[in-house]
Tab-separated table of C-alpha atoms in Angstrom:
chain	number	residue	atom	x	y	z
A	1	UNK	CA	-5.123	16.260	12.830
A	2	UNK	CA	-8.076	17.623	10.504
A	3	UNK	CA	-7.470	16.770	6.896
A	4	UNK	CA	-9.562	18.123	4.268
A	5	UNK	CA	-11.038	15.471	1.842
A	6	UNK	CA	-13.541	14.399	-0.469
A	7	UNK	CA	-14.623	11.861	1.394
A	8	UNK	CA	-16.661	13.815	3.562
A	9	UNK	CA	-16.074	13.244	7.365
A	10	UNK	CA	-13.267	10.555	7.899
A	11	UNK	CA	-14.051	7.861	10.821
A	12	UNK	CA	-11.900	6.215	13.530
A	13	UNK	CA	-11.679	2.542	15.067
A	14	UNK	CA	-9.812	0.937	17.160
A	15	UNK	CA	-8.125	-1.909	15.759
A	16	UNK	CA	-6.190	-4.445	16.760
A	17	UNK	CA	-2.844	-2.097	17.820
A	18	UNK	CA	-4.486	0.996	16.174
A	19	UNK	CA	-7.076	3.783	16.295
A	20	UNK	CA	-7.674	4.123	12.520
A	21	UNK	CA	-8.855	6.688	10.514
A	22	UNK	CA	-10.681	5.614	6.976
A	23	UNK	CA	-12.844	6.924	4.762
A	24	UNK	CA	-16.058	5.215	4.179
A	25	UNK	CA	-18.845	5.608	1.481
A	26	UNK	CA	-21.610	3.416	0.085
A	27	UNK	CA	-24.660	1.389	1.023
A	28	UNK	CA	-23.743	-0.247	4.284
A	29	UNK	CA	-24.947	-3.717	3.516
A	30	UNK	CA	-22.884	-3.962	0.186
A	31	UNK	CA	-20.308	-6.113	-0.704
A	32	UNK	CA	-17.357	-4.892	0.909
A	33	UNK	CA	-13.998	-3.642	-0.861
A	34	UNK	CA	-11.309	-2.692	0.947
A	35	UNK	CA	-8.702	-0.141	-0.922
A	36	UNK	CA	-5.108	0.236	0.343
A	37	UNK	CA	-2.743	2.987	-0.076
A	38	UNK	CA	1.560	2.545	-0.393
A	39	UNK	CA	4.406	5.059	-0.090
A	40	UNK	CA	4.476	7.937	-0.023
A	41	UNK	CA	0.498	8.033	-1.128
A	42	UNK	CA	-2.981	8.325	1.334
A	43	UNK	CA	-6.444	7.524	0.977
A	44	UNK	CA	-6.555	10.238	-1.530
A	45	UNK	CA	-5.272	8.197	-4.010
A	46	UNK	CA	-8.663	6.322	-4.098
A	47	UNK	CA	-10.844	9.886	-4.248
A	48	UNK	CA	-12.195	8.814	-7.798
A	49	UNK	CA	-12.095	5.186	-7.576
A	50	UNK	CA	-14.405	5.449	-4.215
A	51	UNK	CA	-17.449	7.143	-5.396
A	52	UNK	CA	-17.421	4.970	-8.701
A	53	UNK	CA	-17.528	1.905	-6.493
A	54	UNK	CA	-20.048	2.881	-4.203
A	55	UNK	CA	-22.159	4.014	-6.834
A	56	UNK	CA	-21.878	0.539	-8.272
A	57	UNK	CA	-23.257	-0.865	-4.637
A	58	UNK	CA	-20.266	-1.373	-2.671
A	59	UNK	CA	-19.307	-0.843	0.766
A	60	UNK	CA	-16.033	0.762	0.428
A	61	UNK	CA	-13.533	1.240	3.084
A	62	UNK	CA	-10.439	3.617	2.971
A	63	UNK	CA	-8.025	3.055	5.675
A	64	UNK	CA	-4.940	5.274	6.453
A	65	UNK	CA	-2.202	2.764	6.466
A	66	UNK	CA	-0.202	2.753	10.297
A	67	UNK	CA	2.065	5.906	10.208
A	68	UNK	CA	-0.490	7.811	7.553
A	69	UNK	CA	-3.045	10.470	8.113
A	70	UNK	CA	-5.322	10.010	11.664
A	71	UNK	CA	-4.244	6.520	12.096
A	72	UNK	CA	-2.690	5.934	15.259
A	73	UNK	CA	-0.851	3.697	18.119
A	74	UNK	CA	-3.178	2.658	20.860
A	75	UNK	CA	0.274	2.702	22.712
A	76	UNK	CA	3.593	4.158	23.068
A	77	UNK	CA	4.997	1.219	24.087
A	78	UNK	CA	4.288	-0.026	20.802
A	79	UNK	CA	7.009	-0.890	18.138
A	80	UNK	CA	6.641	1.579	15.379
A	81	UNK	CA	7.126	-1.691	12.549
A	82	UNK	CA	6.798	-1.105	9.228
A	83	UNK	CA	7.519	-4.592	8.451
A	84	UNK	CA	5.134	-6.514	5.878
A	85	UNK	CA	3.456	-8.906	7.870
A	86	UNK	CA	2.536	-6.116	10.817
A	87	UNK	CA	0.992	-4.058	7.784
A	88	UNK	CA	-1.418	-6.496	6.622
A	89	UNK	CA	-2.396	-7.881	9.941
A	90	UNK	CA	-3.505	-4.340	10.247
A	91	UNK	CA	-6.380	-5.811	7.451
A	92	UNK	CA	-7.962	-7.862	9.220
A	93	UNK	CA	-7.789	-6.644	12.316
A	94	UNK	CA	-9.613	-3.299	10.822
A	95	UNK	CA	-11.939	-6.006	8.986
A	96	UNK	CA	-12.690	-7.199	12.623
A	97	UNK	CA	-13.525	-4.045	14.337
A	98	UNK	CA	-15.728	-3.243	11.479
A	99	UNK	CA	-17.574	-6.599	11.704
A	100	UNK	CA	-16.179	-7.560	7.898
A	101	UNK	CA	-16.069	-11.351	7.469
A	102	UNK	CA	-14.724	-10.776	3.743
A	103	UNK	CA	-14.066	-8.411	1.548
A	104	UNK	CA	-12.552	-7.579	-1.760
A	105	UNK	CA	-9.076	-5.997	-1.391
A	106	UNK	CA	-7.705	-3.713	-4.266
A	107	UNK	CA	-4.050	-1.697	-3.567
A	108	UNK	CA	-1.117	-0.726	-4.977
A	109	UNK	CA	2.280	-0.383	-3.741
A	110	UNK	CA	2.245	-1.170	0.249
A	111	UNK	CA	-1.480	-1.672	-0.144
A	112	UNK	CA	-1.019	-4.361	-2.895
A	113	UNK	CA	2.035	-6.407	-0.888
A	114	UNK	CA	-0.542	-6.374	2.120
A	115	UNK	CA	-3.792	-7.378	-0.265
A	116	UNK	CA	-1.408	-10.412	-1.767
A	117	UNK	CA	-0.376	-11.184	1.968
A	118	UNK	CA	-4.314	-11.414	2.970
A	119	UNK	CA	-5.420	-13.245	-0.270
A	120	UNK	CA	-2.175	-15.896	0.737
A	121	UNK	CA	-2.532	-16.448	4.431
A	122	UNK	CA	-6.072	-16.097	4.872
A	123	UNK	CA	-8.152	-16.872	2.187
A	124	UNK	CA	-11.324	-17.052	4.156
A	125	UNK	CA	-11.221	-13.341	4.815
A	126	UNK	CA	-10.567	-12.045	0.696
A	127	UNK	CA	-13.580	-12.555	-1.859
A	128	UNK	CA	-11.492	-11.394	-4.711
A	129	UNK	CA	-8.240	-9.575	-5.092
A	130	UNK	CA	-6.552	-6.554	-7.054
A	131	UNK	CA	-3.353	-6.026	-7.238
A	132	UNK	CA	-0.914	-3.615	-8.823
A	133	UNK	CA	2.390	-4.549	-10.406
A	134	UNK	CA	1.363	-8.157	-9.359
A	135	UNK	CA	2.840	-10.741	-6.640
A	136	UNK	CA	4.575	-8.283	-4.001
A	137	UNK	CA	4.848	-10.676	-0.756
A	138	UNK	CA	8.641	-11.197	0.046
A	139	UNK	CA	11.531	-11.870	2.163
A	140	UNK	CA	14.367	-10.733	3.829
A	141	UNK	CA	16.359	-13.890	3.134
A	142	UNK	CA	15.328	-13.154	-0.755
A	143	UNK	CA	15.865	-9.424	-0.518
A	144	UNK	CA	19.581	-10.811	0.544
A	145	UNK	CA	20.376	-11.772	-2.826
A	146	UNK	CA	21.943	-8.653	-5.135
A	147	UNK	CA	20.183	-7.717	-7.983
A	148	UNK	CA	21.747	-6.458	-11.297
A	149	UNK	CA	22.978	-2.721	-11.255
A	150	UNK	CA	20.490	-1.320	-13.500
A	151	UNK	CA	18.094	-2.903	-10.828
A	152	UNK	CA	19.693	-2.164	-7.464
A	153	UNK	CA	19.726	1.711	-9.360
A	154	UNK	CA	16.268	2.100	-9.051
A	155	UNK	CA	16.373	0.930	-5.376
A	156	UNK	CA	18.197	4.179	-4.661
A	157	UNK	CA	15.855	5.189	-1.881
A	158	UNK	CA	16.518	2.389	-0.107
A	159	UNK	CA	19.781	2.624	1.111
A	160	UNK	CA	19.460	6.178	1.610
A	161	UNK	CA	17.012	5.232	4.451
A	162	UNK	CA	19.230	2.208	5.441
A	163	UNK	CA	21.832	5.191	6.967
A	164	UNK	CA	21.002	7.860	9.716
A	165	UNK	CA	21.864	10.597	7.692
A	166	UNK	CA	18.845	9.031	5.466
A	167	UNK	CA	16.123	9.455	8.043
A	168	UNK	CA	17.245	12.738	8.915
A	169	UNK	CA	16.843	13.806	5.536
A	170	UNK	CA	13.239	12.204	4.977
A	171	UNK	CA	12.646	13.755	8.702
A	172	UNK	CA	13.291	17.278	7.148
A	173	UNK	CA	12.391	17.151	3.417
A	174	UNK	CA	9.623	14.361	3.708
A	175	UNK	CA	7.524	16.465	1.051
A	176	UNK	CA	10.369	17.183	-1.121
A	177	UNK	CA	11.471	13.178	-0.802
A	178	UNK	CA	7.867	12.375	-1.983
A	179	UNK	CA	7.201	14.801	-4.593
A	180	UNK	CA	10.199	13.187	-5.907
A	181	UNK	CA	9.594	9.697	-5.732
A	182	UNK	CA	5.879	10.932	-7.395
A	183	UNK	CA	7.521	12.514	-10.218
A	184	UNK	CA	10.082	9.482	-10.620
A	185	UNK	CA	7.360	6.712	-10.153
A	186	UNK	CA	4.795	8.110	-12.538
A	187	UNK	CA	7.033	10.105	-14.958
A	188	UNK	CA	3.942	11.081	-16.966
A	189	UNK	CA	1.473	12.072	-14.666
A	190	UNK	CA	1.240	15.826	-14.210
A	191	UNK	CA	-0.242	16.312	-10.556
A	192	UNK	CA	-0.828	19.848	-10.033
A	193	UNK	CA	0.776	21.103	-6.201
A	194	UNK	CA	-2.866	20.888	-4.584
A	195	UNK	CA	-3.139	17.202	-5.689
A	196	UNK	CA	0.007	16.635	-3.913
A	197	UNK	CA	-0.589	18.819	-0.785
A	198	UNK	CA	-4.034	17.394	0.003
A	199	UNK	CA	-1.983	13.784	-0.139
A	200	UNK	CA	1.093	15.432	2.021
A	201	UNK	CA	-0.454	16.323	4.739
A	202	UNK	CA	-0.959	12.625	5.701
A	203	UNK	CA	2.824	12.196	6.074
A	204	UNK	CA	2.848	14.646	9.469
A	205	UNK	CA	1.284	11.601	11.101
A	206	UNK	CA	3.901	11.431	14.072
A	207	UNK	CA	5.129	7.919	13.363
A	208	UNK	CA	5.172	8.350	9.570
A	209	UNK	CA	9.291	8.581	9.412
A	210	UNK	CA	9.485	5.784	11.639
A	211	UNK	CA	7.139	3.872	9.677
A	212	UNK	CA	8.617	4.415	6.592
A	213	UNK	CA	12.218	3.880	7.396
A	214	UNK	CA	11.525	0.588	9.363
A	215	UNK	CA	9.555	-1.317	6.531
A	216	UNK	CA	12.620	-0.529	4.009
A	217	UNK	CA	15.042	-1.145	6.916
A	218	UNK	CA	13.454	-4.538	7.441
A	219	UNK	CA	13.803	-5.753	3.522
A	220	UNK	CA	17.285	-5.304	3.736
A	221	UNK	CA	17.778	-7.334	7.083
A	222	UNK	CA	19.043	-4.009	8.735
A	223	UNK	CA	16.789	-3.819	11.279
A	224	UNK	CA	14.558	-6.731	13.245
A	225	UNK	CA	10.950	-7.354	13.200
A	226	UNK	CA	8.693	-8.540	15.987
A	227	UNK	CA	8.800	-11.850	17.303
A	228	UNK	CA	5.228	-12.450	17.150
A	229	UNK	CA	4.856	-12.006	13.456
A	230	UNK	CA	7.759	-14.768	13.337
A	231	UNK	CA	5.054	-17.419	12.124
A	232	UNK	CA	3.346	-14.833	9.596
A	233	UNK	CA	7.034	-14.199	8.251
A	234	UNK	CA	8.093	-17.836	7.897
A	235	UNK	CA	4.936	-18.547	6.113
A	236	UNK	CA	5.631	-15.098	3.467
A	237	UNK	CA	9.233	-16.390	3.025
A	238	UNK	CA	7.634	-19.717	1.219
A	239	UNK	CA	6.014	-17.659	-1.087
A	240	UNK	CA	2.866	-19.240	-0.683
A	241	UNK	CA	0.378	-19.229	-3.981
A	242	UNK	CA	-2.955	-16.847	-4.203
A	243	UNK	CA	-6.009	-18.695	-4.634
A	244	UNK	CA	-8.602	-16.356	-5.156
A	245	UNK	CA	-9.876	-14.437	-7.991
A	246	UNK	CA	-7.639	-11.930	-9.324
A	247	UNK	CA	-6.731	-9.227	-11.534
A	248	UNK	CA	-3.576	-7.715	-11.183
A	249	UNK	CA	-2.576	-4.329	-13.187
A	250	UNK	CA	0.493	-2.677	-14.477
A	251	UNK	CA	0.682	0.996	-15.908
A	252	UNK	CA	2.028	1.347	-19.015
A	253	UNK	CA	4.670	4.332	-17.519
A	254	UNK	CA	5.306	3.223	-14.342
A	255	UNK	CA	8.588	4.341	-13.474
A	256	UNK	CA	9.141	2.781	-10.492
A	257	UNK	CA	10.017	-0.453	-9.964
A	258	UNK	CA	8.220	-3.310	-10.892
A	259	UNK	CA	8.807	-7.432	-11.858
A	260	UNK	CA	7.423	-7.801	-15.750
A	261	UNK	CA	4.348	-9.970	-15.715
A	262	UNK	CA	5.419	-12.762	-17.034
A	263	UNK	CA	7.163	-12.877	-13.436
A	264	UNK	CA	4.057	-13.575	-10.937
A	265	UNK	CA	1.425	-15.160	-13.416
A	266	UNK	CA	2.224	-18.491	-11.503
A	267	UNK	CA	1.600	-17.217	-8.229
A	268	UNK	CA	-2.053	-16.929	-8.789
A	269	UNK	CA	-3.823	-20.323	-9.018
A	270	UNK	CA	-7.324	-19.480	-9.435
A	271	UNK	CA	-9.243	-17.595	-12.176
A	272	UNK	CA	-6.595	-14.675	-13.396
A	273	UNK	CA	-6.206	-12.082	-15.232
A	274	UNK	CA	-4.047	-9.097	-16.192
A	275	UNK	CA	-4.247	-5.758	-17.284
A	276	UNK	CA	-2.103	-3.225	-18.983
A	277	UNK	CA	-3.190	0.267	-18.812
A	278	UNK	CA	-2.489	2.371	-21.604
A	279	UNK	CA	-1.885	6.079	-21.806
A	280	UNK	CA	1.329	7.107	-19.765
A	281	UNK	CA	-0.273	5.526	-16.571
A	282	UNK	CA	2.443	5.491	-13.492
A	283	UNK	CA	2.615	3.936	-10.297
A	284	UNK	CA	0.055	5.267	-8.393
A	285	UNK	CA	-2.762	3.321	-10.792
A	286	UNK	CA	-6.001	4.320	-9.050
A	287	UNK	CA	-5.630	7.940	-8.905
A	288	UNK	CA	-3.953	8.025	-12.786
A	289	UNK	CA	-6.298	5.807	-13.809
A	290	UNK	CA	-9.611	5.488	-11.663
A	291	UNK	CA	-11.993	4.154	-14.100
A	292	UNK	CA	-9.771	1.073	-15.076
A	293	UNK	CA	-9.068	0.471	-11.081
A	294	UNK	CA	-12.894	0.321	-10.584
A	295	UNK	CA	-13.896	-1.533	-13.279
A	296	UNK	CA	-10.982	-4.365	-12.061
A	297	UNK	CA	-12.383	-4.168	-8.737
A	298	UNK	CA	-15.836	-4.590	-10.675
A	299	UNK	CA	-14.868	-7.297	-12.521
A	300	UNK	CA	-13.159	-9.373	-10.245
A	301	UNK	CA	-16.301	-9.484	-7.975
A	302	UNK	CA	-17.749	-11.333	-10.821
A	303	UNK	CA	-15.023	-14.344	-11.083
């Protein structure tokens, strides 16, 4: 696949169960920062945020999450998991092909749930964390428990993908489906079509329905993970405390959904901080707001 980007040429490792693609930019012996795309978002989301960080002295790496963009299965035997602890073990094991002892890790969305579940199990591996819309890490037994209508509403998506006739329809209309779930998730930001074409194109990744239908699958206890993330799982489903420093950041629009603050604040233990950004900001924070993303990912690094 050749994707056009601002990046300049995009890279590819082999990681752990993956041939990755990622963006890179920045002095090579910086301090390392890590930036991690959700659905249905790439790399691209971080197009602003990248340069701004690099020309601040960081190494910054831009990974295509598995399912997204050039990143790849070594093998076809391999189970195409979207489940939460197979995500972020994708982290480190990208941190270990590119010789990264720590790093900071910033995200939103999937990226943010797989920062948190870094910053949580392995501590040794995160200098400083950034996460949007807060404490993300979860469980299926949790996810068990209904939520209030109003709530289970905005879930919608969901249980479409929980039936077959809802990963046909992603199948066939995944840039429809996303468009949508922009336009509902950041109600205020008005992307132009090239914005959100440059971003599409990472979704004809072969595995990307898969992917995507497996990790939402897996909240809901509708389909299984793999046994040897059983440990990692058990671990998540304590809801273990963050240690390191963070910032975590909410838009002031973001129209997807999202626990209020007051929620998480106990779930980080070390220095903290959070952030509201004003100005009809959505979900997808670093691209809506760049400058505010960088400058947490700045000032976290000095905790």
């Amino acid at each position: 696949m050749t994707l056009s980007t601002p990046f300049g040429a995009l890279k590819q490792v082999d990681a752990g169960l993956l041939s990755v693609g990622y963006a890179e930019a920045g002095p090579a012996d910086g301090p390392a920062v890590i930036l991690l795309h959700g659905w249905p978002y790439d790399i691209h989301s971080f197009a602003e945020v990248t340069p701004l960080l690099a020309v601040a002295g960081y190494r910054v790496i831009v990974p295509f999450v598995r399912g997204y963009g050039t990143t790849r299965f070594l093998s076809d035997a391999t189970a195409r998991n979207g489940q939460q602890a197979a995500v972020a073990a994708d982290v480190t094991a990208l941190m270990d092909a590119l010789g990264i002892d720590k790093a900071i890790l910033a995200g939103f969305d999937w990226g943010a749930r797989s920062a948190d579940i870094v910053a949580a199990l392995w501590p040794d591996r995160c200098r400083a964390l950034v996460s949007v819309s807060g404490y993300l890490i979860g469980s299926q037994a949790a996810n068990a428990a209904p939520l209030p209508p109003a709530a289970e509403y905005t879930w919608w998506y969901m249980y479409y993908f929980a039936t077959e006739r809802g990963w046909d329809g992603y199948d066939t209309y995944r840039r429809e489906f996303s468009k949508l779930i922009w336009q509902l998730a950041s109600p205020k930001w008005a992307f132009d079509d090239a914005t959100f074409t440059r971003t599409a194109a990472a979704f004809d990744n072969p595995d990307h329905v898969a992917i995507v239908i497996h990790n939402y699958r897996w909240r809901l206890g509708l389909a299984t993970g793999e046994s040897r993330y059983d440990d990692l799982e058990q671990r998540l489903a304590a809801a273990p405390t963050i240690a390191v420093p963070t910032i975590t950041l909410e838009g002031d629009a973001n129209g997807a959904p999202h626990a209020d603050p007051s929620a998480y604040a106990g779930k980080f233990t070390g220095k903290y901080e959070h952030r509201l950004i004003e100005g009809g900001v959505g979900h997808n924070l670093p691209q809506e707001a760049p400058h505010a993303f960088a400058q947490a990912v700045i000032d976290v690094d000095g905790f």
